[in-house]
Short mmCIF file of C-alpha atoms and ligand atoms in Angstrom, two decimals:
data_model
loop_
_atom_site.label_atom_id
_atom_site.label_comp_id
_atom_site.label_asym_id
_atom_site.label_seq_id
_atom_site.Cartn_x
_atom_site.Cartn_y
_atom_site.Cartn_z
CA MET A 1 -142.25 18.56 32.47
CA TYR A 2 -141.89 21.82 34.37
CA SER A 3 -143.13 23.26 37.59
CA ARG A 4 -145.28 26.27 37.03
CA ILE A 5 -146.36 29.07 39.35
CA ALA A 6 -150.11 28.51 39.59
CA GLY A 7 -150.86 31.29 42.08
CA THR A 8 -149.21 34.00 44.15
CA GLY A 9 -150.06 35.80 47.38
CA ARG A 10 -148.69 38.21 49.95
CA CYS A 11 -149.44 39.49 53.42
CA LEU A 12 -148.17 42.66 55.04
CA PRO A 13 -148.59 43.79 58.65
CA LYS A 14 -151.23 46.45 59.27
CA LYS A 15 -148.89 49.03 60.79
CA VAL A 16 -146.97 51.30 58.41
CA VAL A 17 -143.85 53.10 59.63
CA THR A 18 -142.76 56.01 57.40
CA ASN A 19 -139.37 57.65 57.20
CA ALA A 20 -140.95 60.64 58.95
CA ASP A 21 -141.88 58.34 61.85
CA LEU A 22 -138.25 57.20 62.10
CA GLU A 23 -137.04 60.81 62.11
CA LYS A 24 -138.72 61.08 65.51
CA THR A 25 -136.91 58.10 67.03
CA VAL A 26 -133.39 58.06 65.53
CA ASP A 27 -130.99 60.64 64.12
CA THR A 28 -131.96 60.29 60.47
CA THR A 29 -133.85 62.08 57.72
CA ASP A 30 -136.37 61.09 55.10
CA GLU A 31 -134.00 62.53 52.51
CA TRP A 32 -131.04 60.37 53.67
CA ILE A 33 -133.10 57.18 53.66
CA ARG A 34 -134.68 57.88 50.27
CA THR A 35 -131.49 58.81 48.49
CA ARG A 36 -129.33 56.01 49.98
CA THR A 37 -131.90 53.21 49.83
CA GLY A 38 -135.06 54.22 47.94
CA ILE A 39 -137.17 53.25 50.97
CA GLU A 40 -140.12 55.49 51.90
CA ARG A 41 -142.10 53.28 54.29
CA ARG A 42 -142.21 49.74 55.66
CA HIS A 43 -144.77 47.52 57.40
CA ILE A 44 -143.98 46.35 60.93
CA VAL A 45 -145.77 43.66 62.95
CA SER A 46 -147.93 44.61 65.95
CA ASP A 47 -150.92 43.27 67.89
CA GLY A 48 -149.97 39.61 67.81
CA GLU A 49 -148.88 39.50 64.16
CA THR A 50 -145.99 37.07 63.66
CA THR A 51 -144.02 35.45 60.86
CA GLY A 52 -146.55 32.61 61.11
CA SER A 53 -149.60 34.84 60.74
CA LEU A 54 -148.05 36.65 57.76
CA CYS A 55 -147.14 33.33 56.12
CA GLU A 56 -150.69 32.12 56.66
CA GLY A 57 -152.15 35.22 55.00
CA ALA A 58 -149.82 34.92 52.02
CA ALA A 59 -150.41 31.17 51.71
CA ARG A 60 -154.20 31.55 51.73
CA GLU A 61 -154.01 34.17 48.96
CA ALA A 62 -151.69 32.01 46.84
CA MET A 63 -153.91 28.93 47.29
CA ALA A 64 -157.00 30.93 46.31
CA ALA A 65 -155.22 32.30 43.24
CA ALA A 66 -154.18 28.77 42.24
CA GLY A 67 -157.70 27.47 42.87
CA VAL A 68 -156.57 24.87 45.40
CA GLY A 69 -157.57 24.17 49.00
CA PRO A 70 -155.73 22.84 52.06
CA ASP A 71 -156.45 19.23 51.09
CA ASP A 72 -154.64 19.68 47.77
CA ILE A 73 -151.36 20.89 49.27
CA ASP A 74 -148.80 18.07 49.45
CA LEU A 75 -145.64 19.99 50.37
CA ILE A 76 -144.90 23.09 52.46
CA ILE A 77 -141.55 24.88 52.43
CA VAL A 78 -141.07 28.14 54.32
CA GLY A 79 -137.96 30.24 53.85
CA THR A 80 -137.40 32.29 57.01
CA THR A 81 -134.71 33.54 59.33
CA THR A 82 -137.21 34.70 61.94
CA PRO A 83 -139.44 31.70 62.69
CA ASP A 84 -142.00 32.01 65.47
CA GLN A 85 -140.11 29.43 67.54
CA VAL A 86 -137.08 27.16 67.26
CA PHE A 87 -139.24 24.08 66.74
CA PRO A 88 -141.65 22.79 65.53
CA ASN A 89 -140.32 24.29 62.34
CA MET A 90 -142.17 27.15 60.66
CA GLY A 91 -143.52 24.78 57.98
CA CYS A 92 -145.27 22.66 60.62
CA LEU A 93 -146.61 25.70 62.45
CA LEU A 94 -148.02 27.00 59.18
CA GLN A 95 -149.40 23.56 58.33
CA GLU A 96 -151.35 23.61 61.60
CA ARG A 97 -152.68 27.12 60.89
CA LEU A 98 -153.90 26.01 57.46
CA GLY A 99 -155.45 22.77 58.71
CA ILE A 100 -153.24 20.63 56.48
CA HIS A 101 -152.28 17.16 57.73
CA GLY A 102 -149.61 14.65 56.80
CA CYS A 103 -147.63 16.24 53.97
CA PRO A 104 -143.96 17.11 54.46
CA ALA A 105 -143.52 20.59 55.94
CA PHE A 106 -140.22 22.25 56.71
CA SER A 107 -138.46 25.57 56.85
CA LEU A 108 -135.10 26.52 55.46
CA GLU A 109 -132.90 29.41 56.35
CA ALA A 110 -130.87 31.28 53.75
CA ALA A 111 -131.49 34.85 54.93
CA CYS A 112 -132.70 37.11 52.11
CA THR A 113 -132.21 34.32 49.54
CA GLY A 114 -134.51 31.95 51.44
CA PHE A 115 -137.40 32.14 48.99
CA ILE A 116 -135.20 31.41 45.98
CA TYR A 117 -133.72 28.43 47.87
CA ALA A 118 -137.23 27.24 48.80
CA LEU A 119 -138.45 27.69 45.22
CA SER A 120 -135.52 25.65 43.94
CA VAL A 121 -136.17 22.81 46.42
CA GLY A 122 -139.89 22.88 45.65
CA ASP A 123 -139.10 22.75 41.93
CA GLN A 124 -137.12 19.52 42.47
CA PHE A 125 -140.04 17.92 44.33
CA VAL A 126 -142.45 18.80 41.53
CA LEU A 127 -140.07 17.70 38.76
CA SER A 128 -139.47 14.34 40.47
CA GLY A 129 -143.22 13.74 40.69
CA LYS A 130 -143.25 13.93 44.49
CA SER A 131 -145.47 17.02 44.66
CA ARG A 132 -148.44 18.24 42.64
CA ASN A 133 -149.27 21.29 44.76
CA ALA A 134 -146.26 22.71 46.56
CA LEU A 135 -146.74 25.73 48.81
CA ILE A 136 -143.55 27.80 48.77
CA ILE A 137 -143.28 30.78 51.08
CA GLY A 138 -140.86 33.46 52.19
CA GLY A 139 -141.88 35.09 55.46
CA GLU A 140 -139.98 37.35 57.81
CA THR A 141 -140.27 39.67 60.80
CA LEU A 142 -136.81 41.19 60.89
CA SER A 143 -138.25 44.04 62.96
CA ASN A 144 -138.01 41.62 65.90
CA ILE A 145 -134.23 41.31 65.61
CA VAL A 146 -133.30 44.85 64.57
CA ASP A 147 -131.97 47.40 67.08
CA TRP A 148 -134.50 50.23 66.77
CA ASN A 149 -131.87 52.65 68.14
CA ASP A 150 -129.33 51.82 65.42
CA ARG A 151 -130.01 54.20 62.54
CA ALA A 152 -127.62 52.31 60.26
CA THR A 153 -129.87 49.23 60.21
CA CYS A 154 -133.34 50.01 61.56
CA VAL A 155 -134.30 52.24 58.64
CA LEU A 156 -133.67 49.42 56.16
CA PHE A 157 -135.93 46.56 57.15
CA GLY A 158 -139.62 45.66 57.10
CA ASP A 159 -141.86 42.63 57.69
CA GLY A 160 -144.03 40.58 55.34
CA ALA A 161 -144.62 37.27 53.61
CA GLY A 162 -145.04 36.16 50.02
CA ALA A 163 -146.12 32.79 48.67
CA VAL A 164 -146.57 30.77 45.50
CA VAL A 165 -148.19 27.44 44.66
CA LEU A 166 -146.17 25.27 42.28
CA GLN A 167 -147.83 22.66 40.08
CA PRO A 168 -146.53 20.29 37.41
CA SER A 169 -147.09 21.51 33.85
CA GLU A 170 -146.13 20.51 30.35
CA GLU A 171 -145.64 24.17 29.56
CA ALA A 172 -142.76 26.14 31.06
CA GLY A 173 -142.54 26.97 34.01
CA ILE A 174 -139.44 27.34 36.07
CA LEU A 175 -136.66 26.99 33.51
CA SER A 176 -133.74 26.91 35.93
CA THR A 177 -132.67 27.88 39.42
CA HIS A 178 -129.16 28.75 40.55
CA LEU A 179 -128.09 28.68 44.19
CA HIS A 180 -124.83 29.79 45.77
CA ALA A 181 -123.35 30.53 49.18
CA ASP A 182 -120.03 31.54 50.68
CA GLY A 183 -119.74 31.41 54.47
CA ALA A 184 -116.42 33.28 54.28
CA TYR A 185 -118.57 36.43 54.33
CA LYS A 186 -120.36 35.51 57.57
CA ASP A 187 -119.03 38.56 59.43
CA LEU A 188 -120.41 41.18 57.03
CA LEU A 189 -124.10 40.60 57.78
CA TYR A 190 -125.35 38.58 60.73
CA PHE A 191 -127.48 38.13 63.82
CA GLU A 192 -125.32 36.41 66.39
CA GLY A 193 -127.83 35.30 69.00
CA GLY A 194 -128.84 31.68 68.96
CA VAL A 195 -128.94 28.37 70.75
CA GLY A 196 -125.19 27.81 70.52
CA LYS A 197 -124.44 31.14 72.17
CA GLY A 198 -126.45 30.41 75.29
CA ARG A 199 -130.02 30.91 76.31
CA ASP A 200 -129.77 34.61 77.10
CA THR A 201 -127.97 35.88 74.01
CA ILE A 202 -130.91 36.75 71.81
CA ALA A 203 -132.11 39.67 73.92
CA GLY A 204 -128.71 41.35 73.64
CA CYS A 205 -128.24 40.84 69.90
CA ALA A 206 -129.36 42.71 66.82
CA VAL A 207 -128.74 42.58 63.07
CA GLN A 208 -125.18 43.73 62.34
CA MET A 209 -124.04 44.84 58.92
CA LYS A 210 -120.99 46.33 57.25
CA GLY A 211 -123.22 48.18 54.77
CA ASN A 212 -120.53 49.43 52.39
CA GLU A 213 -118.93 46.03 51.96
CA VAL A 214 -122.27 44.25 51.62
CA PHE A 215 -123.23 46.75 48.94
CA ARG A 216 -120.06 46.15 46.91
CA VAL A 217 -120.24 42.33 47.02
CA ALA A 218 -124.00 42.36 46.33
CA VAL A 219 -123.63 44.42 43.15
CA ASN A 220 -120.85 42.22 41.77
CA THR A 221 -122.46 38.94 42.77
CA LEU A 222 -125.90 39.77 41.42
CA GLY A 223 -124.34 40.95 38.16
CA ALA A 224 -122.60 37.58 37.87
CA ILE A 225 -125.61 35.44 38.69
CA VAL A 226 -127.87 37.08 36.14
CA GLU A 227 -125.23 36.35 33.49
CA GLU A 228 -124.91 32.75 34.75
CA THR A 229 -128.68 32.30 34.52
CA LEU A 230 -128.97 33.65 30.99
CA GLU A 231 -125.98 31.63 29.81
CA ALA A 232 -127.35 28.39 31.31
CA ASN A 233 -130.54 28.90 29.29
CA LYS A 234 -128.75 30.14 26.15
CA MET A 235 -130.71 33.36 26.37
CA THR A 236 -129.80 36.98 25.98
CA ARG A 237 -130.88 39.99 27.99
CA SER A 238 -133.47 40.89 25.38
CA ASP A 239 -135.34 37.62 26.09
CA LEU A 240 -136.28 38.91 29.55
CA ASP A 241 -139.54 40.74 30.15
CA TRP A 242 -139.15 41.40 33.88
CA LEU A 243 -136.46 41.54 36.53
CA ILE A 244 -137.78 40.78 40.01
CA PRO A 245 -134.84 41.59 42.26
CA HIS A 246 -134.44 41.31 46.01
CA GLN A 247 -135.73 44.63 47.32
CA ALA A 248 -132.89 45.74 49.58
CA ASN A 249 -131.71 48.98 48.06
CA ILE A 250 -132.77 50.84 44.92
CA ARG A 251 -129.13 51.56 44.07
CA ILE A 252 -128.28 47.82 44.02
CA ILE A 253 -131.40 47.18 41.93
CA LYS A 254 -130.46 49.91 39.45
CA ALA A 255 -126.91 48.60 39.16
CA THR A 256 -128.20 45.09 38.30
CA ALA A 257 -130.72 46.45 35.79
CA LYS A 258 -127.98 48.52 34.17
CA LYS A 259 -125.75 45.46 33.84
CA LEU A 260 -128.62 43.68 32.10
CA GLY A 261 -129.32 46.69 29.91
CA MET A 262 -132.90 46.67 31.19
CA SER A 263 -134.97 49.79 31.56
CA MET A 264 -136.27 50.42 35.08
CA ASP A 265 -139.74 50.05 33.54
CA GLN A 266 -139.00 46.33 33.31
CA VAL A 267 -137.95 46.07 36.95
CA VAL A 268 -140.51 45.35 39.65
CA GLN A 269 -139.94 47.85 42.44
CA THR A 270 -141.50 47.56 45.87
CA VAL A 271 -138.57 48.64 48.04
CA GLN A 272 -140.13 52.09 48.43
CA ASP A 273 -143.23 50.60 50.09
CA HIS A 274 -141.89 47.50 51.82
CA GLY A 275 -138.25 48.21 52.74
CA ASN A 276 -136.01 45.15 52.87
CA THR A 277 -138.26 42.28 53.94
CA SER A 278 -135.49 39.72 53.50
CA THR A 279 -136.78 36.43 52.11
CA ALA A 280 -140.29 37.84 51.67
CA SER A 281 -139.21 40.53 49.24
CA VAL A 282 -139.07 38.59 45.95
CA PRO A 283 -142.37 36.68 46.31
CA MET A 284 -144.14 39.85 47.50
CA ALA A 285 -142.76 41.82 44.54
CA LEU A 286 -143.89 39.04 42.21
CA ASP A 287 -147.37 39.10 43.71
CA VAL A 288 -147.64 42.89 43.47
CA ALA A 289 -146.70 42.83 39.79
CA VAL A 290 -149.01 39.89 39.00
CA ARG A 291 -152.00 41.40 40.79
CA ASP A 292 -151.61 44.89 39.31
CA GLY A 293 -151.44 43.34 35.84
CA GLN A 294 -147.82 44.25 35.05
CA ILE A 295 -146.73 40.61 34.75
CA LYS A 296 -148.80 38.50 32.38
CA ARG A 297 -148.92 34.79 31.62
CA GLY A 298 -146.10 33.93 29.23
CA ASP A 299 -143.75 36.69 30.42
CA MET A 300 -140.12 35.75 31.02
CA LEU A 301 -139.08 36.60 34.58
CA LEU A 302 -135.68 36.69 36.22
CA LEU A 303 -135.89 36.47 40.01
CA GLU A 304 -132.73 37.11 42.04
CA ALA A 305 -131.72 37.61 45.66
CA PHE A 306 -128.71 38.13 47.86
CA GLY A 307 -128.37 37.94 51.63
CA GLY A 308 -126.52 37.08 54.81
CA GLY A 309 -124.23 34.07 54.61
CA PHE A 310 -123.57 35.27 52.01
CA THR A 311 -126.20 33.41 50.05
CA TRP A 312 -127.39 34.31 46.58
CA GLY A 313 -129.56 32.77 43.93
CA SER A 314 -131.77 33.24 40.90
CA ALA A 315 -134.64 31.64 39.05
CA LEU A 316 -135.62 32.00 35.42
CA VAL A 317 -139.37 31.59 35.11
CA ARG A 318 -141.80 31.60 32.21
CA TYR A 319 -144.82 32.89 34.13
N1 COA B 401 -129.47 58.39 58.64
C1 COA B 401 -128.53 59.33 58.51
N2 COA B 401 -127.22 59.04 58.43
C2 COA B 401 -126.86 57.75 58.48
C3 COA B 401 -127.80 56.73 58.63
C4 COA B 401 -129.16 57.08 58.70
N3 COA B 401 -130.14 56.18 58.82
N4 COA B 401 -127.15 55.54 58.64
C5 COA B 401 -125.86 55.80 58.52
N5 COA B 401 -125.66 57.15 58.43
C6 COA B 401 -124.43 57.89 58.28
C7 COA B 401 -123.22 57.12 58.74
O1 COA B 401 -123.06 57.23 60.14
C8 COA B 401 -122.13 57.80 57.96
O2 COA B 401 -121.80 58.99 58.64
P1 COA B 401 -120.27 59.50 58.70
O3 COA B 401 -119.87 59.70 57.26
O4 COA B 401 -120.37 60.74 59.49
O5 COA B 401 -119.52 58.38 59.36
C9 COA B 401 -122.79 58.18 56.65
O6 COA B 401 -124.20 58.13 56.91
C10 COA B 401 -122.45 57.28 55.51
O7 COA B 401 -122.60 55.94 55.96
P2 COA B 401 -122.35 54.73 55.00
O8 COA B 401 -122.62 53.46 55.75
O9 COA B 401 -121.01 54.89 54.34
O10 COA B 401 -123.49 54.98 53.93
P3 COA B 401 -123.75 54.24 52.59
O11 COA B 401 -123.78 55.19 51.48
O12 COA B 401 -122.90 53.02 52.44
O13 COA B 401 -125.24 53.74 52.80
C11 COA B 401 -126.39 51.71 53.32
C12 COA B 401 -125.53 52.83 53.84
C13 COA B 401 -126.66 50.74 54.45
C14 COA B 401 -127.67 52.28 52.81
C15 COA B 401 -125.65 51.00 52.15
O14 COA B 401 -124.35 50.69 52.54
C16 COA B 401 -126.32 49.76 51.72
O15 COA B 401 -127.42 49.79 51.23
N6 COA B 401 -125.64 48.62 51.86
C17 COA B 401 -126.21 47.35 51.47
C18 COA B 401 -127.19 46.96 52.51
C19 COA B 401 -127.99 45.80 52.10
O16 COA B 401 -128.48 45.74 51.01
N7 COA B 401 -128.13 44.88 53.02
C20 COA B 401 -128.96 43.77 52.89
C21 COA B 401 -128.42 42.82 51.93
S1 COA B 401 -129.58 41.57 51.85
#
């Protein structure tokens, strides 16, 4: 028995902010952003859009694609670092939006790796027979915790949500997931504000990152986890049809593809249009490639992500 991705969905905010727009607000250039990151534009929430509303949009699309309704869903897991409120958790808030009652609903926080963590947990529920229609989502509004005057970070991030519905299947399916974390790296990428720091901290905090060091560790770590994933499944690089990497930086993506000996034609790329949407990036990239017909049923996919914590993870999926 496997869990299989029965449907995918995504939701992006209406407002698009281009590099040219950012040139007007911070000391940067379109050329710098493109060459260092590959990003050309990103979507940013406005007019009452929140992590919850984006998750709802993505969830509804994924449910429609899977051919299931609210009454069928028996598990909700939302990966997010930017929930609408501290509690009820984002899973419950989404459950209420979707009109679903009674099933377990929770959020988990693993920064940019949140969706891979959520997918792995959802996979265990399906494999153990505890879920037949698991809604797994990565949703984020990092624009709410970025300093829009800090050119080193504000040009990098965007908002969005991506979702999948997992169902049990005799055909593969998720073949394996691999999760890791190392809190020793907590000072390289973080947002410090929070309950433990006192009620007033959040307003004065913003995402902080030692970009160079994050870059170096990310390249090495992602190289290692793709090898780990292939080895665990006794596969070689040539067995892969598609790499669906976390969309943080085109240079990190290229380095991972090179390590795998994969052509960039086999790599789903959305970083140019979405920026780094943290935990939403992998499920949104998956949905883009499924809906535009690049990824087809039966293709072998390697999903991977890396983020604050550090956390990192991968999933090998026969789509
Ligand atoms: N526009 C113009 N110049 C900028 C800039 C911007 N938006 N941001 C930084 N700079 C400047 C710096 O001030 C620095 O200037 P200096 O040399 O005069 O001091 C110069 O550009 C180089 O900065 P540096 O940080 O060394 O650039 P970089 O080549 O490392 O690129 C990142 C910066 C952030 C793009 C890169 O480090 C990166 O992508 N890191 C990984 C980030 C990531 O993926 N994070 C999320 C993980 S989930």
